Amino acid sequence: MASTSALTLSDLQQHSSASDCWVAVHGNVWNVSDFLDLHPGGSSIILKYAGADATLAYDEIHAPDIISDTLGAEKVMGAFNLPSTDVLPDPVSAAPTSQIDLPASTDIVVAPAGKPELYSLISAYDFANVAKTGTWAFYSSAATDLVTHRMNQSLLRRIMFRPRILRDVGKVSMKTSIMGCETSAPFFISPAAMAKLAHKDGELALARGAGTEDIIQCISSNASYSLSSIVEAGRPNQPFFLQLYVNSDRPKTAELLIKARDLGVKAILVTVDAPVAGKREADERVATIAVAAAISGAVAGNDKKGGGMGRIMAQYVDKTLNWKDLKWIKEVSGLPVVLKGVQSAADAKMAVEWGADGIMLSNHGGRSLDTAQASILTLLKLRKLCPEVFQHLEVYVDGGFERGTDILKALALGATAVGIGRPYLYSLFYGQEGVEHLTQILKDELETTLRLSGLTDVTQAHAGQLNTRDVDYLVNDNFGEEAPMARPRARL
């Protein structure tokens, strides 16, 4: 800390220019002069609060600890002492007219008014219905015509069970291991950005709920709280995974990987299906939400081109990422590496060849390339064309999984575990209790499905208990590799 002295409003107001900019946040005065040009949201937003208390505006967008993590203690000029006789000016109305206006932002949605009692929600769909307010568009949106988004779920429903009868199903176990981590159920919380938009505790509530229910949370690179605060919110030795967008500034990625390892994160899920963000039109049609990711530093916004917050937040992602980088990620982190976003049998085989520890069959919940095939089809294709993959690495899958029946179908087809994304974001409208309640619902549905199928352990699930004929015709014999195309020559 540069100073331990108490600073008054008069002291603060003397530093209100672009070359000498101080702001007060949560009782400390920060010198942000050198950070103005580095701020992902632009310098003009900070300059509106130059020489003033920016706490309220800061809290609308940022996690509490992002300023200390970003600037460091040496930028603290002192404690902010506001005597009762001092009156804070309105920095927005006082801002010069030449400055850019602060993008409109929505208040953090804690829960919709008049929401039903939590106990009355009995399915993942119920949480989605409650969440249809505020930031619903960002969470629910998918790419362009929503074809992939809808197929993820509809194709799962077309796979039928073939239950066995007269089995002793008095005792049932859902316990399993995911990347060496013991867990109470074969599903985990998939990474999703900006959980704070649903509840003030955001990813902290997810961590606490996951800890109580003994399941794994995969933390998004675009989480609204810092990695350390999320891990600290959990129980001692609680397992966490980290989803990674590789930054075009590779030293920043290396720093994050080392920090994750030091914090005890158990695995890195590298997103490989989104070098750019998909076009999410529903996201674009809502009012702009200004919010910053505490881990990556990305700032959500609206680009007026049909990309919405997702496109703006993805600008830092390295578009040159390739197979050779897998070795670097493993060496820097020293952790198991899972490729998140595998969508073909050919790439699943390459993941084995390049030394991945696991793959996650995912199309980004239909949020990247629309009309990409449903994740369950990719899983079926692996079983048909390269079943040896399952012997070399763990296979996870997400996209449209909202029922216990969905989860068991994936396990029967060879998946180690299933990722659940949007439902957990919707559950946050009830905070930690919502996370726990949704988890209990999914566990109950899975346990019921096991018993009705004649199984007593998730490890007993196998393809023979399924009838996939209604979707088998969609699984062809083509690996998806590049092939030369014969082109007719024009006759002159």
JSON list of C-alpha atoms in Angstrom, two decimals, residues 238-323:
[
{"chain": "A", "resi": 238, "resn": "GLN", "atom": "CA", "xyz": [-13.28, -29.39, -2.58]},
{"chain": "A", "resi": 239, "resn": "PRO", "atom": "CA", "xyz": [-12.44, -30.33, -6.20]},
{"chain": "A", "resi": 240, "resn": "PHE", "atom": "CA", "xyz": [-12.69, -27.66, -8.88]},
{"chain": "A", "resi": 241, "resn": "PHE", "atom": "CA", "xyz": [-11.92, -27.67, -12.59]},
{"chain": "A", "resi": 242, "resn": "LEU", "atom": "CA", "xyz": [-11.05, -24.54, -14.59]},
{"chain": "A", "resi": 243, "resn": "GLN", "atom": "CA", "xyz": [-12.36, -23.86, -18.08]},
{"chain": "A", "resi": 244, "resn": "LEU", "atom": "CA", "xyz": [-9.71, -22.04, -20.09]},
{"chain": "A", "resi": 245, "resn": "TYR", "atom": "CA", "xyz": [-9.95, -19.67, -23.00]},
{"chain": "A", "resi": 246, "resn": "VAL", "atom": "CA", "xyz": [-6.36, -19.28, -24.13]},
{"chain": "A", "resi": 247, "resn": "ASN", "atom": "CA", "xyz": [-5.52, -15.58, -24.18]},
{"chain": "A", "resi": 248, "resn": "SER", "atom": "CA", "xyz": [-3.74, -14.13, -27.22]},
{"chain": "A", "resi": 249, "resn": "ASP", "atom": "CA", "xyz": [-1.41, -12.69, -24.58]},
{"chain": "A", "resi": 250, "resn": "ARG", "atom": "CA", "xyz": [0.13, -16.05, -23.66]},
{"chain": "A", "resi": 251, "resn": "PRO", "atom": "CA", "xyz": [1.91, -14.83, -20.48]},
{"chain": "A", "resi": 252, "resn": "LYS", "atom": "CA", "xyz": [-1.53, -14.02, -19.03]},
{"chain": "A", "resi": 253, "resn": "THR", "atom": "CA", "xyz": [-2.65, -17.57, -19.73]},
{"chain": "A", "resi": 254, "resn": "ALA", "atom": "CA", "xyz": [0.51, -18.97, -18.15]},
{"chain": "A", "resi": 255, "resn": "GLU", "atom": "CA", "xyz": [-0.07, -16.82, -15.06]},
{"chain": "A", "resi": 256, "resn": "LEU", "atom": "CA", "xyz": [-3.65, -18.09, -14.76]},
{"chain": "A", "resi": 257, "resn": "LEU", "atom": "CA", "xyz": [-2.61, -21.73, -15.17]},
{"chain": "A", "resi": 258, "resn": "ILE", "atom": "CA", "xyz": [0.02, -21.44, -12.46]},
{"chain": "A", "resi": 259, "resn": "LYS", "atom": "CA", "xyz": [-2.45, -19.72, -10.16]},
{"chain": "A", "resi": 260, "resn": "ALA", "atom": "CA", "xyz": [-5.00, -22.48, -10.77]},
{"chain": "A", "resi": 261, "resn": "ARG", "atom": "CA", "xyz": [-2.46, -25.14, -9.93]},
{"chain": "A", "resi": 262, "resn": "ASP", "atom": "CA", "xyz": [-1.39, -23.34, -6.76]},
{"chain": "A", "resi": 263, "resn": "LEU", "atom": "CA", "xyz": [-5.03, -23.00, -5.66]},
{"chain": "A", "resi": 264, "resn": "GLY", "atom": "CA", "xyz": [-5.52, -26.75, -5.97]},
{"chain": "A", "resi": 265, "resn": "VAL", "atom": "CA", "xyz": [-7.61, -26.84, -9.16]},
{"chain": "A", "resi": 266, "resn": "LYS", "atom": "CA", "xyz": [-7.70, -30.46, -10.35]},
{"chain": "A", "resi": 267, "resn": "ALA", "atom": "CA", "xyz": [-8.01, -30.17, -14.14]},
{"chain": "A", "resi": 268, "resn": "ILE", "atom": "CA", "xyz": [-8.03, -27.68, -17.03]},
{"chain": "A", "resi": 269, "resn": "LEU", "atom": "CA", "xyz": [-10.83, -27.80, -19.60]},
{"chain": "A", "resi": 270, "resn": "VAL", "atom": "CA", "xyz": [-9.52, -25.95, -22.66]},
{"chain": "A", "resi": 271, "resn": "THR", "atom": "CA", "xyz": [-12.31, -24.60, -24.85]},
{"chain": "A", "resi": 272, "resn": "VAL", "atom": "CA", "xyz": [-11.45, -25.51, -28.46]},
{"chain": "A", "resi": 273, "resn": "ASP", "atom": "CA", "xyz": [-14.75, -24.92, -30.27]},
{"chain": "A", "resi": 274, "resn": "ALA", "atom": "CA", "xyz": [-14.92, -21.13, -30.01]},
{"chain": "A", "resi": 275, "resn": "PRO", "atom": "CA", "xyz": [-11.97, -19.25, -31.53]},
{"chain": "A", "resi": 276, "resn": "VAL", "atom": "CA", "xyz": [-14.66, -16.63, -32.11]},
{"chain": "A", "resi": 277, "resn": "ALA", "atom": "CA", "xyz": [-18.08, -16.31, -30.52]},
{"chain": "A", "resi": 278, "resn": "GLY", "atom": "CA", "xyz": [-21.18, -17.42, -32.39]},
{"chain": "A", "resi": 279, "resn": "LYS", "atom": "CA", "xyz": [-23.83, -14.95, -33.47]},
{"chain": "A", "resi": 280, "resn": "ARG", "atom": "CA", "xyz": [-26.45, -14.91, -30.72]},
{"chain": "A", "resi": 281, "resn": "GLU", "atom": "CA", "xyz": [-29.26, -12.68, -31.88]},
{"chain": "A", "resi": 282, "resn": "ALA", "atom": "CA", "xyz": [-31.50, -12.93, -28.82]},
{"chain": "A", "resi": 283, "resn": "ASP", "atom": "CA", "xyz": [-28.54, -11.67, -26.80]},
{"chain": "A", "resi": 284, "resn": "GLU", "atom": "CA", "xyz": [-28.18, -8.69, -29.11]},
{"chain": "A", "resi": 285, "resn": "ARG", "atom": "CA", "xyz": [-31.84, -7.67, -28.94]},
{"chain": "A", "resi": 286, "resn": "VAL", "atom": "CA", "xyz": [-31.84, -6.90, -25.24]},
{"chain": "A", "resi": 287, "resn": "ALA", "atom": "CA", "xyz": [-30.51, -3.79, -23.53]},
{"chain": "A", "resi": 288, "resn": "THR", "atom": "CA", "xyz": [-26.78, -3.69, -23.07]},
{"chain": "A", "resi": 289, "resn": "ILE", "atom": "CA", "xyz": [-25.45, -5.15, -19.85]},
{"chain": "A", "resi": 290, "resn": "ALA", "atom": "CA", "xyz": [-22.06, -3.85, -18.78]},
{"chain": "A", "resi": 291, "resn": "VAL", "atom": "CA", "xyz": [-20.30, -6.43, -16.64]},
{"chain": "A", "resi": 292, "resn": "ALA", "atom": "CA", "xyz": [-16.71, -7.60, -16.29]},
{"chain": "A", "resi": 293, "resn": "ALA", "atom": "CA", "xyz": [-15.19, -11.04, -15.84]},
{"chain": "A", "resi": 294, "resn": "ALA", "atom": "CA", "xyz": [-12.90, -11.18, -12.81]},
{"chain": "A", "resi": 295, "resn": "ILE", "atom": "CA", "xyz": [-10.63, -13.95, -14.14]},
{"chain": "A", "resi": 296, "resn": "SER", "atom": "CA", "xyz": [-10.16, -13.05, -17.81]},
{"chain": "A", "resi": 297, "resn": "GLY", "atom": "CA", "xyz": [-10.84, -9.32, -17.48]},
{"chain": "A", "resi": 298, "resn": "ALA", "atom": "CA", "xyz": [-13.28, -9.46, -20.42]},
{"chain": "A", "resi": 299, "resn": "VAL", "atom": "CA", "xyz": [-16.08, -6.92, -20.43]},
{"chain": "A", "resi": 300, "resn": "ALA", "atom": "CA", "xyz": [-19.54, -7.84, -21.68]},
{"chain": "A", "resi": 301, "resn": "GLY", "atom": "CA", "xyz": [-21.34, -5.46, -23.94]},
{"chain": "A", "resi": 302, "resn": "ASN", "atom": "CA", "xyz": [-23.28, -5.18, -27.17]},
{"chain": "A", "resi": 303, "resn": "ASP", "atom": "CA", "xyz": [-21.53, -4.79, -30.54]},
{"chain": "A", "resi": 304, "resn": "LYS", "atom": "CA", "xyz": [-24.64, -3.93, -32.60]},
{"chain": "A", "resi": 305, "resn": "LYS", "atom": "CA", "xyz": [-23.76, -6.63, -35.14]},
{"chain": "A", "resi": 306, "resn": "GLY", "atom": "CA", "xyz": [-25.78, -9.52, -33.79]},
{"chain": "A", "resi": 307, "resn": "GLY", "atom": "CA", "xyz": [-23.07, -10.85, -31.50]},
{"chain": "A", "resi": 308, "resn": "GLY", "atom": "CA", "xyz": [-24.14, -9.39, -28.19]},
{"chain": "A", "resi": 309, "resn": "MET", "atom": "CA", "xyz": [-22.17, -9.83, -25.01]},
{"chain": "A", "resi": 310, "resn": "GLY", "atom": "CA", "xyz": [-20.61, -13.11, -26.10]},
{"chain": "A", "resi": 311, "resn": "ARG", "atom": "CA", "xyz": [-18.82, -11.62, -29.07]},
{"chain": "A", "resi": 312, "resn": "ILE", "atom": "CA", "xyz": [-17.48, -8.67, -27.10]},
{"chain": "A", "resi": 313, "resn": "MET", "atom": "CA", "xyz": [-16.21, -10.89, -24.29]},
{"chain": "A", "resi": 314, "resn": "ALA", "atom": "CA", "xyz": [-14.42, -13.25, -26.68]},
{"chain": "A", "resi": 315, "resn": "GLN", "atom": "CA", "xyz": [-12.14, -10.62, -28.18]},
{"chain": "A", "resi": 316, "resn": "TYR", "atom": "CA", "xyz": [-9.16, -11.69, -26.08]},
{"chain": "A", "resi": 317, "resn": "VAL", "atom": "CA", "xyz": [-9.31, -15.35, -27.18]},
{"chain": "A", "resi": 318, "resn": "ASP", "atom": "CA", "xyz": [-6.31, -16.62, -29.15]},
{"chain": "A", "resi": 319, "resn": "LYS", "atom": "CA", "xyz": [-7.47, -17.54, -32.65]},
{"chain": "A", "resi": 320, "resn": "THR", "atom": "CA", "xyz": [-4.16, -19.28, -33.44]},
{"chain": "A", "resi": 321, "resn": "LEU", "atom": "CA", "xyz": [-4.64, -22.06, -30.84]},
{"chain": "A", "resi": 322, "resn": "ASN", "atom": "CA", "xyz": [-3.75, -25.45, -32.33]},
{"chain": "A", "resi": 323, "resn": "TRP", "atom": "CA", "xyz": [-2.81, -29.01, -31.39]}
]
